[in-house]
Structures are given as structure tokens and as C-alpha cells.
PDB file of C-alpha atoms in Angstrom:
ATOM      1  CA  MET A1052     178.561  94.338 133.393  1.00 96.00           C
ATOM      2  CA  ARG A1053     179.080  97.851 134.634  1.00 98.00           C
ATOM      3  CA  VAL A1054     175.826  99.545 133.632  1.00 98.00           C
ATOM      4  CA  THR A1055     174.875 103.214 133.785  1.00 98.00           C
ATOM      5  CA  VAL A1056     171.175 103.985 133.467  1.00 98.00           C
ATOM      6  CA  PHE A1057     170.830 107.488 132.045  1.00 98.00           C
ATOM      7  CA  GLY A1058     167.188 108.355 132.674  1.00 96.00           C
ATOM      8  CA  SER A1059     165.817 106.316 135.566  1.00 96.00           C
ATOM      9  CA  GLY A1060     162.087 106.622 134.936  1.00 94.00           C
ATOM     10  CA  GLY A1061     159.642 103.911 133.980  1.00 94.00           C
ATOM     11  CA  VAL A1062     161.804 102.249 131.325  1.00 96.00           C
ATOM     12  CA  GLY A1063     165.328 102.907 132.607  1.00 97.00           C
ATOM     13  CA  GLY A1064     164.392 102.440 136.238  1.00 97.00           C
ATOM     14  CA  TYR A1065     162.644  99.137 135.583  1.00 98.00           C
ATOM     15  CA  PHE A1066     165.152  97.474 133.255  1.00 98.00           C
ATOM     16  CA  GLY A1067     168.044  98.857 135.291  1.00 98.00           C
ATOM     17  CA  ALA A1068     166.518  97.390 138.427  1.00 98.00           C
ATOM     18  CA  LEU A1069     166.220  93.983 136.747  1.00 98.00           C
ATOM     19  CA  LEU A1070     169.906  94.104 135.797  1.00 98.00           C
ATOM     20  CA  ALA A1071     170.899  95.205 139.307  1.00 98.00           C
ATOM     21  CA  ARG A1072     168.871  92.409 140.889  1.00 98.00           C
ATOM     22  CA  ALA A1073     170.661  89.967 138.568  1.00 98.00           C
ATOM     23  CA  GLY A1074     174.019  91.075 139.931  1.00 97.00           C
ATOM     24  CA  HIS A1075     175.236  93.680 137.467  1.00 98.00           C
ATOM     25  CA  ALA A1076     176.907  96.829 138.839  1.00 98.00           C
ATOM     26  CA  VAL A1077     174.284  99.445 138.016  1.00 98.00           C
ATOM     27  CA  THR A1078     174.548 103.205 138.516  1.00 98.00           C
ATOM     28  CA  PHE A1079     171.315 105.170 138.133  1.00 98.00           C
ATOM     29  CA  ILE A1080     171.463 108.748 136.842  1.00 97.00           C
ATOM     30  CA  ALA A1081     168.395 110.482 138.264  1.00 96.00           C
ATOM     31  CA  ARG A1082     167.326 113.812 139.685  1.00 94.00           C
ATOM     32  CA  GLY A1083     165.047 115.531 142.179  1.00 95.00           C
ATOM     33  CA  SER A1084     162.893 113.674 144.672  1.00 97.00           C
ATOM     34  CA  HIS A1085     163.271 110.396 142.759  1.00 97.00           C
ATOM     35  CA  LEU A1086     167.033 110.557 143.211  1.00 97.00           C
ATOM     36  CA  GLU A1087     166.790 111.452 146.897  1.00 97.00           C
ATOM     37  CA  ALA A1088     164.381 108.589 147.567  1.00 97.00           C
ATOM     38  CA  MET A1089     166.676 106.129 145.795  1.00 97.00           C
ATOM     39  CA  ARG A1090     169.626 107.311 147.831  1.00 96.00           C
ATOM     40  CA  THR A1091     167.871 107.080 151.170  1.00 96.00           C
ATOM     41  CA  ARG A1092     165.400 104.203 150.762  1.00 97.00           C
ATOM     42  CA  GLY A1093     166.619 102.365 147.671  1.00 97.00           C
ATOM     43  CA  LEU A1094     164.498 101.453 144.668  1.00 98.00           C
ATOM     44  CA  GLN A1095     161.171  99.662 145.053  1.00 98.00           C
ATOM     45  CA  VAL A1096     159.720  97.839 142.038  1.00 98.00           C
ATOM     46  CA  ASN A1097     156.037  96.899 142.141  1.00 98.00           C
ATOM     47  CA  SER A1098     155.406  94.512 139.264  1.00 97.00           C
ATOM     48  CA  ILE A1099     152.853  91.963 138.172  1.00 95.00           C
ATOM     49  CA  HIS A1100     155.841  89.634 137.823  1.00 97.00           C
ATOM     50  CA  GLY A1101     156.665  90.056 141.506  1.00 97.00           C
ATOM     51  CA  ASP A1102     157.687  92.989 143.684  1.00 97.00           C
ATOM     52  CA  PHE A1103     161.268  93.509 144.798  1.00 98.00           C
ATOM     53  CA  HIS A1104     163.355  96.093 146.605  1.00 98.00           C
ATOM     54  CA  LEU A1105     166.942  97.157 145.947  1.00 98.00           C
ATOM     55  CA  HIS A1106     168.922  98.723 148.784  1.00 97.00           C
ATOM     56  CA  PRO A1107     171.439 100.225 148.745  1.00 96.00           C
ATOM     57  CA  VAL A1108     171.275 101.708 145.264  1.00 97.00           C
ATOM     58  CA  ARG A1109     174.068 103.586 143.536  1.00 97.00           C
ATOM     59  CA  ALA A1110     172.308 106.738 142.278  1.00 97.00           C
ATOM     60  CA  THR A1111     173.585 110.182 141.398  1.00 97.00           C
ATOM     61  CA  ASP A1112     172.897 113.313 139.378  1.00 96.00           C
ATOM     62  CA  ARG A1113     176.617 113.896 138.788  1.00 95.00           C
ATOM     63  CA  LEU A1114     177.822 112.137 135.663  1.00 94.00           C
ATOM     64  CA  GLU A1115     181.433 112.197 136.838  1.00 94.00           C
ATOM     65  CA  GLU A1116     180.451 109.912 139.734  1.00 95.00           C
ATOM     66  CA  ALA A1117     179.407 107.115 137.388  1.00 96.00           C
ATOM     67  CA  PRO A1118     182.201 104.569 136.761  1.00 96.00           C
ATOM     68  CA  PRO A1119     183.152 103.854 133.130  1.00 97.00           C
ATOM     69  CA  ALA A1120     180.307 101.760 131.756  1.00 98.00           C
ATOM     70  CA  ASP A1121     180.252  98.666 129.608  1.00 98.00           C
ATOM     71  CA  LEU A1122     176.625  99.513 128.843  1.00 98.00           C
ATOM     72  CA  VAL A1123     174.852 102.862 129.017  1.00 98.00           C
ATOM     73  CA  LEU A1124     171.099 102.285 129.044  1.00 98.00           C
ATOM     74  CA  TYR A1125     169.994 105.584 127.523  1.00 98.00           C
ATOM     75  CA  ALA A1126     166.374 106.039 128.595  1.00 98.00           C
ATOM     76  CA  VAL A1127     165.693 109.769 128.654  1.00 96.00           C
ATOM     77  CA  LYS A1128     162.562 111.067 126.923  1.00 94.00           C
ATOM     78  CA  THR A1129     163.123 112.044 123.294  1.00 95.00           C
ATOM     79  CA  TYR A1130     162.716 115.746 124.048  1.00 94.00           C
ATOM     80  CA  HIS A1131     165.654 115.513 126.482  1.00 94.00           C
ATOM     81  CA  ILE A1132     168.040 114.038 123.887  1.00 96.00           C
ATOM     82  CA  PRO A1133     169.378 117.392 122.604  1.00 95.00           C
ATOM     83  CA  GLU A1134     170.444 118.486 126.098  1.00 94.00           C
ATOM     84  CA  THR A1135     171.890 115.129 127.237  1.00 96.00           C
ATOM     85  CA  VAL A1136     173.381 113.327 124.256  1.00 97.00           C
ATOM     86  CA  ALA A1137     176.687 115.218 124.396  1.00 97.00           C
ATOM     87  CA  ALA A1138     177.363 113.724 127.846  1.00 97.00           C
ATOM     88  CA  LEU A1139     177.313 110.118 126.626  1.00 98.00           C
ATOM     89  CA  PRO A1140     180.995 109.751 125.629  1.00 97.00           C
ATOM     90  CA  ARG A1141     182.208 110.524 129.149  1.00 96.00           C
ATOM     91  CA  LEU A1142     180.064 107.704 130.556  1.00 97.00           C
ATOM     92  CA  LEU A1143     181.534 104.973 128.352  1.00 98.00           C
ATOM     93  CA  GLY A1144     184.339 102.622 129.274  1.00 96.00           C
ATOM     94  CA  PRO A1145     186.954 101.571 126.692  1.00 95.00           C
ATOM     95  CA  GLU A1146     184.685  98.953 125.125  1.00 95.00           C
ATOM     96  CA  GLY A1147     181.418 100.500 126.257  1.00 97.00           C
ATOM     97  CA  VAL A1148     178.297 100.858 124.150  1.00 98.00           C
ATOM     98  CA  VAL A1149     175.148 102.987 124.362  1.00 98.00           C
ATOM     99  CA  LEU A1150     171.774 101.247 124.025  1.00 98.00           C
ATOM    100  CA  THR A1151     168.906 103.519 122.991  1.00 98.00           C
ATOM    101  CA  THR A1152     165.408 102.724 124.290  1.00 97.00           C
ATOM    102  CA  GLN A1153     163.348 105.676 123.055  1.00 96.00           C
ATOM    103  CA  ASN A1154     160.102 105.625 121.151  1.00 94.00           C
ATOM    104  CA  GLY A1155     160.418 106.661 117.518  1.00 94.00           C
ATOM    105  CA  ILE A1156     163.097 105.997 114.932  1.00 96.00           C
ATOM    106  CA  GLU A1157     165.525 108.912 115.241  1.00 96.00           C
ATOM    107  CA  ALA A1158     167.287 108.364 118.589  1.00 97.00           C
ATOM    108  CA  PRO A1159     169.827 105.735 117.413  1.00 97.00           C
ATOM    109  CA  ASP A1160     171.176 108.043 114.707  1.00 97.00           C
ATOM    110  CA  GLN A1161     171.195 111.018 117.084  1.00 97.00           C
ATOM    111  CA  VAL A1162     173.328 109.001 119.518  1.00 98.00           C
ATOM    112  CA  ALA A1163     175.556 107.570 116.781  1.00 98.00           C
ATOM    113  CA  ALA A1164     176.332 111.102 115.596  1.00 98.00           C
ATOM    114  CA  VAL A1165     177.918 111.754 119.003  1.00 98.00           C
ATOM    115  CA  VAL A1166     179.494 108.460 120.112  1.00 98.00           C
ATOM    116  CA  GLY A1167     179.862 106.749 116.725  1.00 97.00           C
ATOM    117  CA  ALA A1168     177.778 104.038 115.105  1.00 96.00           C
ATOM    118  CA  GLU A1169     180.287 101.430 116.285  1.00 96.00           C
ATOM    119  CA  ARG A1170     179.443 102.309 119.915  1.00 98.00           C
ATOM    120  CA  THR A1171     175.673 102.509 119.448  1.00 98.00           C
ATOM    121  CA  LEU A1172     173.077  99.776 119.744  1.00 98.00           C
ATOM    122  CA  ALA A1173     169.421 100.434 118.980  1.00 98.00           C
ATOM    123  CA  GLY A1174     166.793  99.032 121.276  1.00 98.00           C
ATOM    124  CA  ALA A1175     163.045  98.615 120.882  1.00 97.00           C
ATOM    125  CA  VAL A1176     161.170  98.268 124.163  1.00 96.00           C
ATOM    126  CA  TRP A1177     157.696  97.022 124.998  1.00 94.00           C
ATOM    127  CA  VAL A1178     156.710  97.568 128.622  1.00 92.00           C
ATOM    128  CA  VAL A1179     154.130  99.473 130.642  1.00 89.00           C
ATOM    129  CA  SER A1180     155.959 101.010 133.581  1.00 93.00           C
ATOM    130  CA  GLN A1181     156.190 104.379 135.264  1.00 92.00           C
ATOM    131  CA  ILE A1182     157.376 106.186 138.371  1.00 94.00           C
ATOM    132  CA  GLU A1183     154.576 105.613 140.851  1.00 95.00           C
ATOM    133  CA  ALA A1184     156.202 107.702 143.574  1.00 96.00           C
ATOM    134  CA  PRO A1185     159.756 108.883 144.269  1.00 97.00           C
ATOM    135  CA  GLY A1186     161.904 105.764 144.475  1.00 97.00           C
ATOM    136  CA  VAL A1187     159.059 103.510 143.307  1.00 98.00           C
ATOM    137  CA  ILE A1188     158.590 102.003 139.826  1.00 98.00           C
ATOM    138  CA  ARG A1189     155.296 100.336 138.906  1.00 96.00           C
ATOM    139  CA  GLN A1190     155.402  97.791 136.069  1.00 95.00           C
ATOM    140  CA  GLU A1191     151.962  96.716 134.855  1.00 91.00           C
ATOM    141  CA  SER A1192     152.276  94.732 131.612  1.00 90.00           C
ATOM    142  CA  ALA A1193     152.598  91.000 131.085  1.00 90.00           C
ATOM    143  CA  PHE A1194     155.163  91.886 128.409  1.00 92.00           C
ATOM    144  CA  ARG A1195     158.582  93.339 129.247  1.00 95.00           C
ATOM    145  CA  ARG A1196     160.417  92.895 125.985  1.00 96.00           C
ATOM    146  CA  ILE A1197     163.584  94.506 124.680  1.00 98.00           C
ATOM    147  CA  VAL A1198     165.044  93.858 121.226  1.00 98.00           C
ATOM    148  CA  VAL A1199     168.653  94.886 120.570  1.00 98.00           C
ATOM    149  CA  GLY A1200     170.428  95.387 117.276  1.00 98.00           C
ATOM    150  CA  GLU A1201     173.446  96.888 115.526  1.00 98.00           C
ATOM    151  CA  LEU A1202     172.858  99.853 113.246  1.00 96.00           C
ATOM    152  CA  ASN A1203     174.782  98.126 110.447  1.00 94.00           C
ATOM    153  CA  GLY A1204     172.418  95.143 110.447  1.00 94.00           C
ATOM    154  CA  ARG A1205     174.941  92.592 111.686  1.00 95.00           C
ATOM    155  CA  LEU A1206     174.122  90.095 114.411  1.00 96.00           C
ATOM    156  CA  THR A1207     177.123  90.529 116.695  1.00 97.00           C
ATOM    157  CA  PRO A1208     178.269  88.726 119.847  1.00 97.00           C
ATOM    158  CA  ARG A1209     177.935  91.928 121.900  1.00 96.00           C
ATOM    159  CA  ALA A1210     174.311  92.459 120.859  1.00 98.00           C
ATOM    160  CA  GLN A1211     173.585  88.830 121.707  1.00 98.00           C
ATOM    161  CA  ALA A1212     175.380  89.139 125.055  1.00 98.00           C
ATOM    162  CA  ILE A1213     173.396  92.235 126.056  1.00 98.00           C
ATOM    163  CA  ALA A1214     170.103  90.655 124.987  1.00 98.00           C
ATOM    164  CA  ARG A1215     171.056  87.556 126.970  1.00 98.00           C
ATOM    165  CA  ALA A1216     171.786  89.683 130.056  1.00 98.00           C
ATOM    166  CA  PHE A1217     168.253  91.122 129.910  1.00 98.00           C
ATOM    167  CA  ALA A1218     166.785  87.657 129.408  1.00 98.00           C
ATOM    168  CA  GLU A1219     168.724  86.243 132.347  1.00 98.00           C
ATOM    169  CA  ALA A1220     167.473  89.183 134.430  1.00 98.00           C
ATOM    170  CA  GLY A1221     163.852  88.242 133.737  1.00 97.00           C
ATOM    171  CA  ALA A1222     162.895  90.268 130.671  1.00 97.00           C
ATOM    172  CA  GLU A1223     162.271  89.026 127.142  1.00 97.00           C
ATOM    173  CA  GLY A1224     165.649  89.887 125.622  1.00 97.00           C
ATOM    174  CA  GLU A1225     166.309  89.352 121.926  1.00 98.00           C
ATOM    175  CA  ALA A1226     169.055  90.296 119.475  1.00 98.00           C
ATOM    176  CA  THR A1227     168.175  90.933 115.841  1.00 98.00           C
ATOM    177  CA  ALA A1228     169.868  91.675 112.533  1.00 97.00           C
ATOM    178  CA  GLU A1229     166.807  93.728 111.496  1.00 96.00           C
ATOM    179  CA  ILE A1230     166.596  96.415 114.163  1.00 97.00           C
ATOM    180  CA  ARG A1231     165.498  99.121 111.707  1.00 96.00           C
ATOM    181  CA  LYS A1232     162.516  97.004 110.695  1.00 97.00           C
ATOM    182  CA  VAL A1233     161.703  96.315 114.359  1.00 97.00           C
ATOM    183  CA  LEU A1234     161.899 100.016 115.250  1.00 98.00           C
ATOM    184  CA  TRP A1235     159.681 101.068 112.361  1.00 98.00           C
ATOM    185  CA  THR A1236     157.141  98.325 113.075  1.00 97.00           C
ATOM    186  CA  LYS A1237     156.836  99.523 116.653  1.00 97.00           C
ATOM    187  CA  PHE A1238     156.793 103.137 115.456  1.00 98.00           C
ATOM    188  CA  LEU A1239     153.857 102.410 113.143  1.00 98.00           C
ATOM    189  CA  PHE A1240     151.931 101.212 116.186  1.00 97.00           C
ATOM    190  CA  ILE A1241     152.950 103.660 118.898  1.00 96.00           C
ATOM    191  CA  ALA A1242     152.939 106.884 116.857  1.00 98.00           C
ATOM    192  CA  SER A1243     149.516 106.074 115.405  1.00 98.00           C
ATOM    193  CA  ILE A1244     147.688 104.868 118.504  1.00 97.00           C
ATOM    194  CA  GLY A1245     149.464 107.451 120.646  1.00 97.00           C
ATOM    195  CA  GLY A1246     148.598 110.266 118.275  1.00 98.00           C
ATOM    196  CA  VAL A1247     144.948 109.343 117.719  1.00 98.00           C
ATOM    197  CA  GLY A1248     144.405 108.483 121.397  1.00 97.00           C
ATOM    198  CA  SER A1249     145.943 111.781 122.470  1.00 97.00           C
ATOM    199  CA  VAL A1250     143.559 113.693 120.229  1.00 97.00           C
ATOM    200  CA  VAL A1251     140.474 111.680 121.230  1.00 97.00           C
ATOM    201  CA  ARG A1252     141.478 111.451 124.929  1.00 96.00           C
ATOM    202  CA  LEU A1253     139.416 108.355 125.618  1.00 97.00           C
ATOM    203  CA  PRO A1254     140.542 104.766 126.289  1.00 95.00           C
ATOM    204  CA  VAL A1255     141.035 102.726 123.134  1.00 96.00           C
ATOM    205  CA  GLY A1256     137.864 100.711 123.708  1.00 96.00           C
ATOM    206  CA  ALA A1257     135.796 103.867 123.303  1.00 97.00           C
ATOM    207  CA  TRP A1258     137.103 104.788 119.852  1.00 97.00           C
ATOM    208  CA  ARG A1259     138.721 101.898 117.961  1.00 97.00           C
ATOM    209  CA  ALA A1260     135.371 100.674 116.576  1.00 95.00           C
ATOM    210  CA  VAL A1261     134.062 104.132 115.619  1.00 98.00           C
ATOM    211  CA  PRO A1262     134.324 104.034 111.801  1.00 98.00           C
ATOM    212  CA  GLU A1263     135.630 107.560 111.279  1.00 98.00           C
ATOM    213  CA  THR A1264     138.216 107.322 114.055  1.00 98.00           C
ATOM    214  CA  ARG A1265     139.293 103.843 113.009  1.00 98.00           C
ATOM    215  CA  ALA A1266     139.812 105.162 109.488  1.00 98.00           C
ATOM    216  CA  LEU A1267     142.041 107.934 110.869  1.00 98.00           C
ATOM    217  CA  LEU A1268     144.072 105.336 112.789  1.00 98.00           C
ATOM    218  CA  GLU A1269     144.519 103.161 109.702  1.00 98.00           C
ATOM    219  CA  GLN A1270     145.469 106.161 107.572  1.00 98.00           C
ATOM    220  CA  ALA A1271     148.096 107.161 110.145  1.00 98.00           C
ATOM    221  CA  MET A1272     149.564 103.651 109.946  1.00 98.00           C
ATOM    222  CA  ARG A1273     149.537 103.633 106.135  1.00 98.00           C
ATOM    223  CA  GLU A1274     151.414 106.924 106.100  1.00 98.00           C
ATOM    224  CA  ILE A1275     154.186 105.501 108.291  1.00 98.00           C
ATOM    225  CA  GLU A1276     154.329 102.395 106.119  1.00 98.00           C
ATOM    226  CA  ALA A1277     154.794 104.610 103.052  1.00 98.00           C
ATOM    227  CA  VAL A1278     157.480 106.747 104.710  1.00 98.00           C
ATOM    228  CA  ALA A1279     159.324 103.614 105.858  1.00 98.00           C
ATOM    229  CA  ARG A1280     159.327 102.293 102.307  1.00 97.00           C
ATOM    230  CA  ALA A1281     160.659 105.626 101.043  1.00 97.00           C
ATOM    231  CA  GLU A1282     163.418 105.407 103.675  1.00 96.00           C
ATOM    232  CA  GLY A1283     164.383 101.973 102.378  1.00 96.00           C
ATOM    233  CA  VAL A1284     162.898 100.000 105.286  1.00 96.00           C
ATOM    234  CA  ILE A1285     160.743  97.079 104.152  1.00 91.00           C
ATOM    235  CA  LEU A1286     157.998  96.218 106.617  1.00 96.00           C
ATOM    236  CA  ASP A1287     155.880  93.069 106.514  1.00 97.00           C
ATOM    237  CA  PRO A1288     153.227  93.302 103.772  1.00 96.00           C
ATOM    238  CA  ASP A1289     150.460  92.832 106.353  1.00 97.00           C
ATOM    239  CA  VAL A1290     151.958  95.102 109.022  1.00 98.00           C
ATOM    240  CA  VAL A1291     148.879  97.365 109.139  1.00 98.00           C
ATOM    241  CA  PRO A1292     146.281  94.563 109.488  1.00 98.00           C
ATOM    242  CA  GLN A1293     148.531  92.874 112.055  1.00 97.00           C
ATOM    243  CA  THR A1294     148.797  96.077 114.072  1.00 97.00           C
ATOM    244  CA  MET A1295     145.069  96.758 113.835  1.00 97.00           C
ATOM    245  CA  ALA A1296     144.386  93.246 115.112  1.00 97.00           C
ATOM    246  CA  PHE A1297     146.785  93.843 118.013  1.00 94.00           C
ATOM    247  CA  ILE A1298     144.969  97.072 118.895  1.00 95.00           C
ATOM    248  CA  ASP A1299     141.611  95.297 118.673  1.00 96.00           C
ATOM    249  CA  ASN A1300     142.859  92.848 121.310  1.00 93.00           C
ATOM    250  CA  LEU A1301     144.049  95.512 123.746  1.00 91.00           C
ATOM    251  CA  ALA A1302     142.117  95.880 126.989  1.00 89.00           C
ATOM    252  CA  PRO A1303     139.297  98.423 126.489  1.00 94.00           C
ATOM    253  CA  GLY A1304     140.802 100.720 129.101  1.00 92.00           C
ATOM    254  CA  ALA A1305     144.251 100.833 127.490  1.00 90.00           C
ATOM    255  CA  THR A1306     145.900 104.149 126.635  1.00 90.00           C
ATOM    256  CA  ALA A1307     149.243 105.003 125.061  1.00 90.00           C
ATOM    257  CA  SER A1308     151.982 106.690 127.064  1.00 89.00           C
ATOM    258  CA  MET A1309     151.688 109.963 125.135  1.00 94.00           C
ATOM    259  CA  GLN A1310     147.975 110.096 125.879  1.00 95.00           C
ATOM    260  CA  ARG A1311     148.728 109.641 129.563  1.00 92.00           C
ATOM    261  CA  ASP A1312     151.221 112.498 129.303  1.00 94.00           C
ATOM    262  CA  VAL A1313     148.525 114.709 127.755  1.00 96.00           C
ATOM    263  CA  GLU A1314     146.093 113.876 130.542  1.00 94.00           C
ATOM    264  CA  ALA A1315     148.738 114.509 133.209  1.00 93.00           C
ATOM    265  CA  GLY A1316     149.805 117.837 131.703  1.00 95.00           C
ATOM    266  CA  ARG A1317     153.335 116.629 130.955  1.00 94.00           C
ATOM    267  CA  PRO A1318     155.425 117.491 127.867  1.00 95.00           C
ATOM    268  CA  LEU A1319     154.852 115.184 124.906  1.00 96.00           C
ATOM    269  CA  GLU A1320     157.113 113.229 122.595  1.00 96.00           C
ATOM    270  CA  ILE A1321     155.178 114.683 119.689  1.00 97.00           C
ATOM    271  CA  GLU A1322     158.278 115.772 117.754  1.00 97.00           C
ATOM    272  CA  ALA A1323     159.594 112.199 117.774  1.00 97.00           C
ATOM    273  CA  MET A1324     156.193 110.768 116.823  1.00 97.00           C
ATOM    274  CA  SER A1325     153.905 112.526 114.325  1.00 98.00           C
ATOM    275  CA  GLY A1326     156.441 115.338 113.977  1.00 98.00           C
ATOM    276  CA  ALA A1327     159.021 112.858 112.694  1.00 98.00           C
ATOM    277  CA  VAL A1328     156.508 111.335 110.265  1.00 98.00           C
ATOM    278  CA  VAL A1329     155.742 114.775 108.845  1.00 98.00           C
ATOM    279  CA  ARG A1330     159.422 115.780 108.569  1.00 97.00           C
ATOM    280  CA  LEU A1331     160.490 112.534 106.925  1.00 98.00           C
ATOM    281  CA  GLY A1332     157.452 112.579 104.659  1.00 98.00           C
ATOM    282  CA  GLN A1333     158.312 116.074 103.455  1.00 98.00           C
ATOM    283  CA  ARG A1334     161.911 115.008 102.843  1.00 97.00           C
ATOM    284  CA  ARG A1335     160.839 111.988 100.797  1.00 97.00           C
ATOM    285  CA  GLY A1336     157.835 113.540  99.067  1.00 98.00           C
ATOM    286  CA  VAL A1337     155.338 111.293 100.886  1.00 98.00           C
ATOM    287  CA  PRO A1338     152.021 112.928 101.891  1.00 98.00           C
ATOM    288  CA  THR A1339     151.231 112.563 105.610  1.00 98.00           C
ATOM    289  CA  PRO A1340     147.939 114.440 106.217  1.00 98.00           C
ATOM    290  CA  ALA A1341     146.813 112.328 109.195  1.00 98.00           C
ATOM    291  CA  HIS A1342     150.043 112.901 111.092  1.00 98.00           C
ATOM    292  CA  ALA A1343     150.109 116.566 110.024  1.00 98.00           C
ATOM    293  CA  PHE A1344     146.690 116.941 111.677  1.00 98.00           C
ATOM    294  CA  ILE A1345     147.788 115.084 114.821  1.00 98.00           C
ATOM    295  CA  TYR A1346     150.973 117.146 115.037  1.00 98.00           C
ATOM    296  CA  ALA A1347     149.109 120.438 114.607  1.00 98.00           C
ATOM    297  CA  ALA A1348     146.539 119.427 117.235  1.00 98.00           C
ATOM    298  CA  LEU A1349     149.056 118.313 119.874  1.00 98.00           C
ATOM    299  CA  LYS A1350     151.970 120.705 119.470  1.00 97.00           C
ATOM    300  CA  PRO A1351     150.202 123.524 121.400  1.00 97.00           C
ATOM    301  CA  VAL A1352     149.483 121.053 124.214  1.00 97.00           C
ATOM    302  CA  HIS A1353     153.176 120.186 124.340  1.00 96.00           C
ATOM    303  CA  LEU A1354     154.267 123.835 124.259  1.00 96.00           C
ATOM    304  CA  GLN A1355     151.889 124.712 127.081  1.00 96.00           C
ATOM    305  CA  ALA A1356     153.234 121.850 129.186  1.00 95.00           C
ATOM    306  CA  LEU A1357     156.780 123.054 128.581  1.00 93.00           C
ATOM    307  CA  GLN A1358     155.775 126.556 129.624  1.00 92.00           C
ATOM    308  CA  ARG A1359     154.233 125.257 132.842  1.00 90.00           C
ATOM    309  CA  ALA A1360     157.428 123.329 133.546  1.00 84.00           C
ATOM    310  CA  GLY A1361     159.481 126.469 133.027  1.00 80.00           C
ATOM    311  CA  VAL A1362     161.207 125.105 129.929  1.00 70.00           C
ATOM    312  CA  THR A1363     161.773 127.510 127.057  1.00 58.00           C
TER     313      THR A1363
END
């Protein structure tokens, strides 16, 4: 495939590197020192599954330099979607498709509004990876899973082919006819643990057994379950106990990506997490007090980070 990775950070950089190593023609859209390092030294991946180095690497910050893509791996942060989504059509080849990888549940529809639902695939990603240094991606999790699905709920040959390409490249690639359910199930986990962890600002082992904090976590999950039901998405009946059990088995030092962003002073995906729960809850008449609290507590942190970054 001809692949364009739009957003070459921890997720896009890692999965794009896997595809490039497997022989696909990958173009990385990047910027700043990360882009310059990729151009001059290539892309280094340090992973618990084995390190590897790609050189040369096709990388650019000019969208017109990217060849028409069969697959655009859209991996920008959710707060960059409004400023980048309009550029997606010019990256696509005649039969090309955009695959979203963002946290949350809104990105697929935001992309479909621009390129069309027929040229949009939704992806749910589980991986712990980040830019360790310019031109260097560190991947730290035993899991590196990506689930791909059509917005209309059909299991199509193209979704299966893309999932197979990720699997053949070394990831856990899967196609599903229930991508909305998959996205919401992940959302219930990541928005809740990310929100509570970002407020507490301690590793999960320090707070998951504290009764009051555990109750807040469970309430946050129950709110998302209720909003999902109001949106017509049916989650597993035991999705909350299952997710709590998963969190109980996390390493004590584990933190969510949004919590790491808080601690590093970076902008947060709070609008796509608790902010989305609150907005959708208001639209559907579902109370969301836990996420309203999390949103109110973290929005000033996000705004301050934007101000420091010179973003208005």
C-alpha cells in the first residue's frame, strides 16, 4: 500500500514504522525537530518487541509532497483535528481511505463529515508508545493492537485487508463489524482512568483501592455506559466490572496518557474525553456529574498549557 501517516508521534510513528518495515510505501507527515531528525537520520524504534531502524525515511511537512495514498493513518491529537481535517481529501488516492486512531468516539464522524463515510474507517488502538527524542519512538507495552471497522457496521474486504496488513507487520490487527461498540468500550476505560488519574496525579496503584477514589472511577464508567446506551450503542452487560478488573491488573506504576500530558505540561485531550461525555450527556438528558467534575478540574490545566505553547 501507499500509506501516508498524518501525525507521526507515538501512535502514527510506531504503526507507520511497522508498515514501512513490512515493505509498504510510507510517507510520514511530521514537523519541527522530529521531522528534521527523520530526514537526516531516519526513524529509530525502541520496542520491547525488538528495536529497529528505518533509513532513509520519506518524511515531510508539505502535504503536496505526499503521493496519493491508499491509506491515510490519521494520528493527530484530537485537539488538532479542527485545524487538520480539511487537508485529508488532498492526501487520498482514487480508492484511498482514512483510518482514524484517536482516543474518544467523535473523530470518525468528524473525518467522515469531510471525506465521506464511504472513505472513512474507524480504528481503536491499544499501545503505549511516545516520541522519546526527535526521530526516536519508544514502544513499551506488550500489547500493540489495532481494531478496524466500517462506520456502517459492515465487515468489508478493505477493512479486513488493512487489518491483515497491520497483523503481517507485527501488530495485533483485527477487523470488526462492531467498531462503535469497540470504540465506546475503550472510551469507557480511557476517559475514566485518564480523567481520574489526571486529577489525582498519582500512579494507579496509589489510588485504585482507595474507596472514595474507586467509587469516583466506577461512577465515571457508569456515566459513559449510560450515555452509550442513550446513543444507541449496546455495551456488554458486565463492561464496568470487566474494565475495573483490567485496571486492577495494571502495573502499580501505570498512568494514562492524559495524566502524563498533565505532568509534562502538555495540552490535554480533555474535550474529547470528559468534555465529550458531558456534551453528549446534556444532549441525551443523561446526568454526568463525575465527568463534569473532571472536566471542570482539568480544563484550566489544558488552557494554561495551550497558553504556554502560544496557541490561542
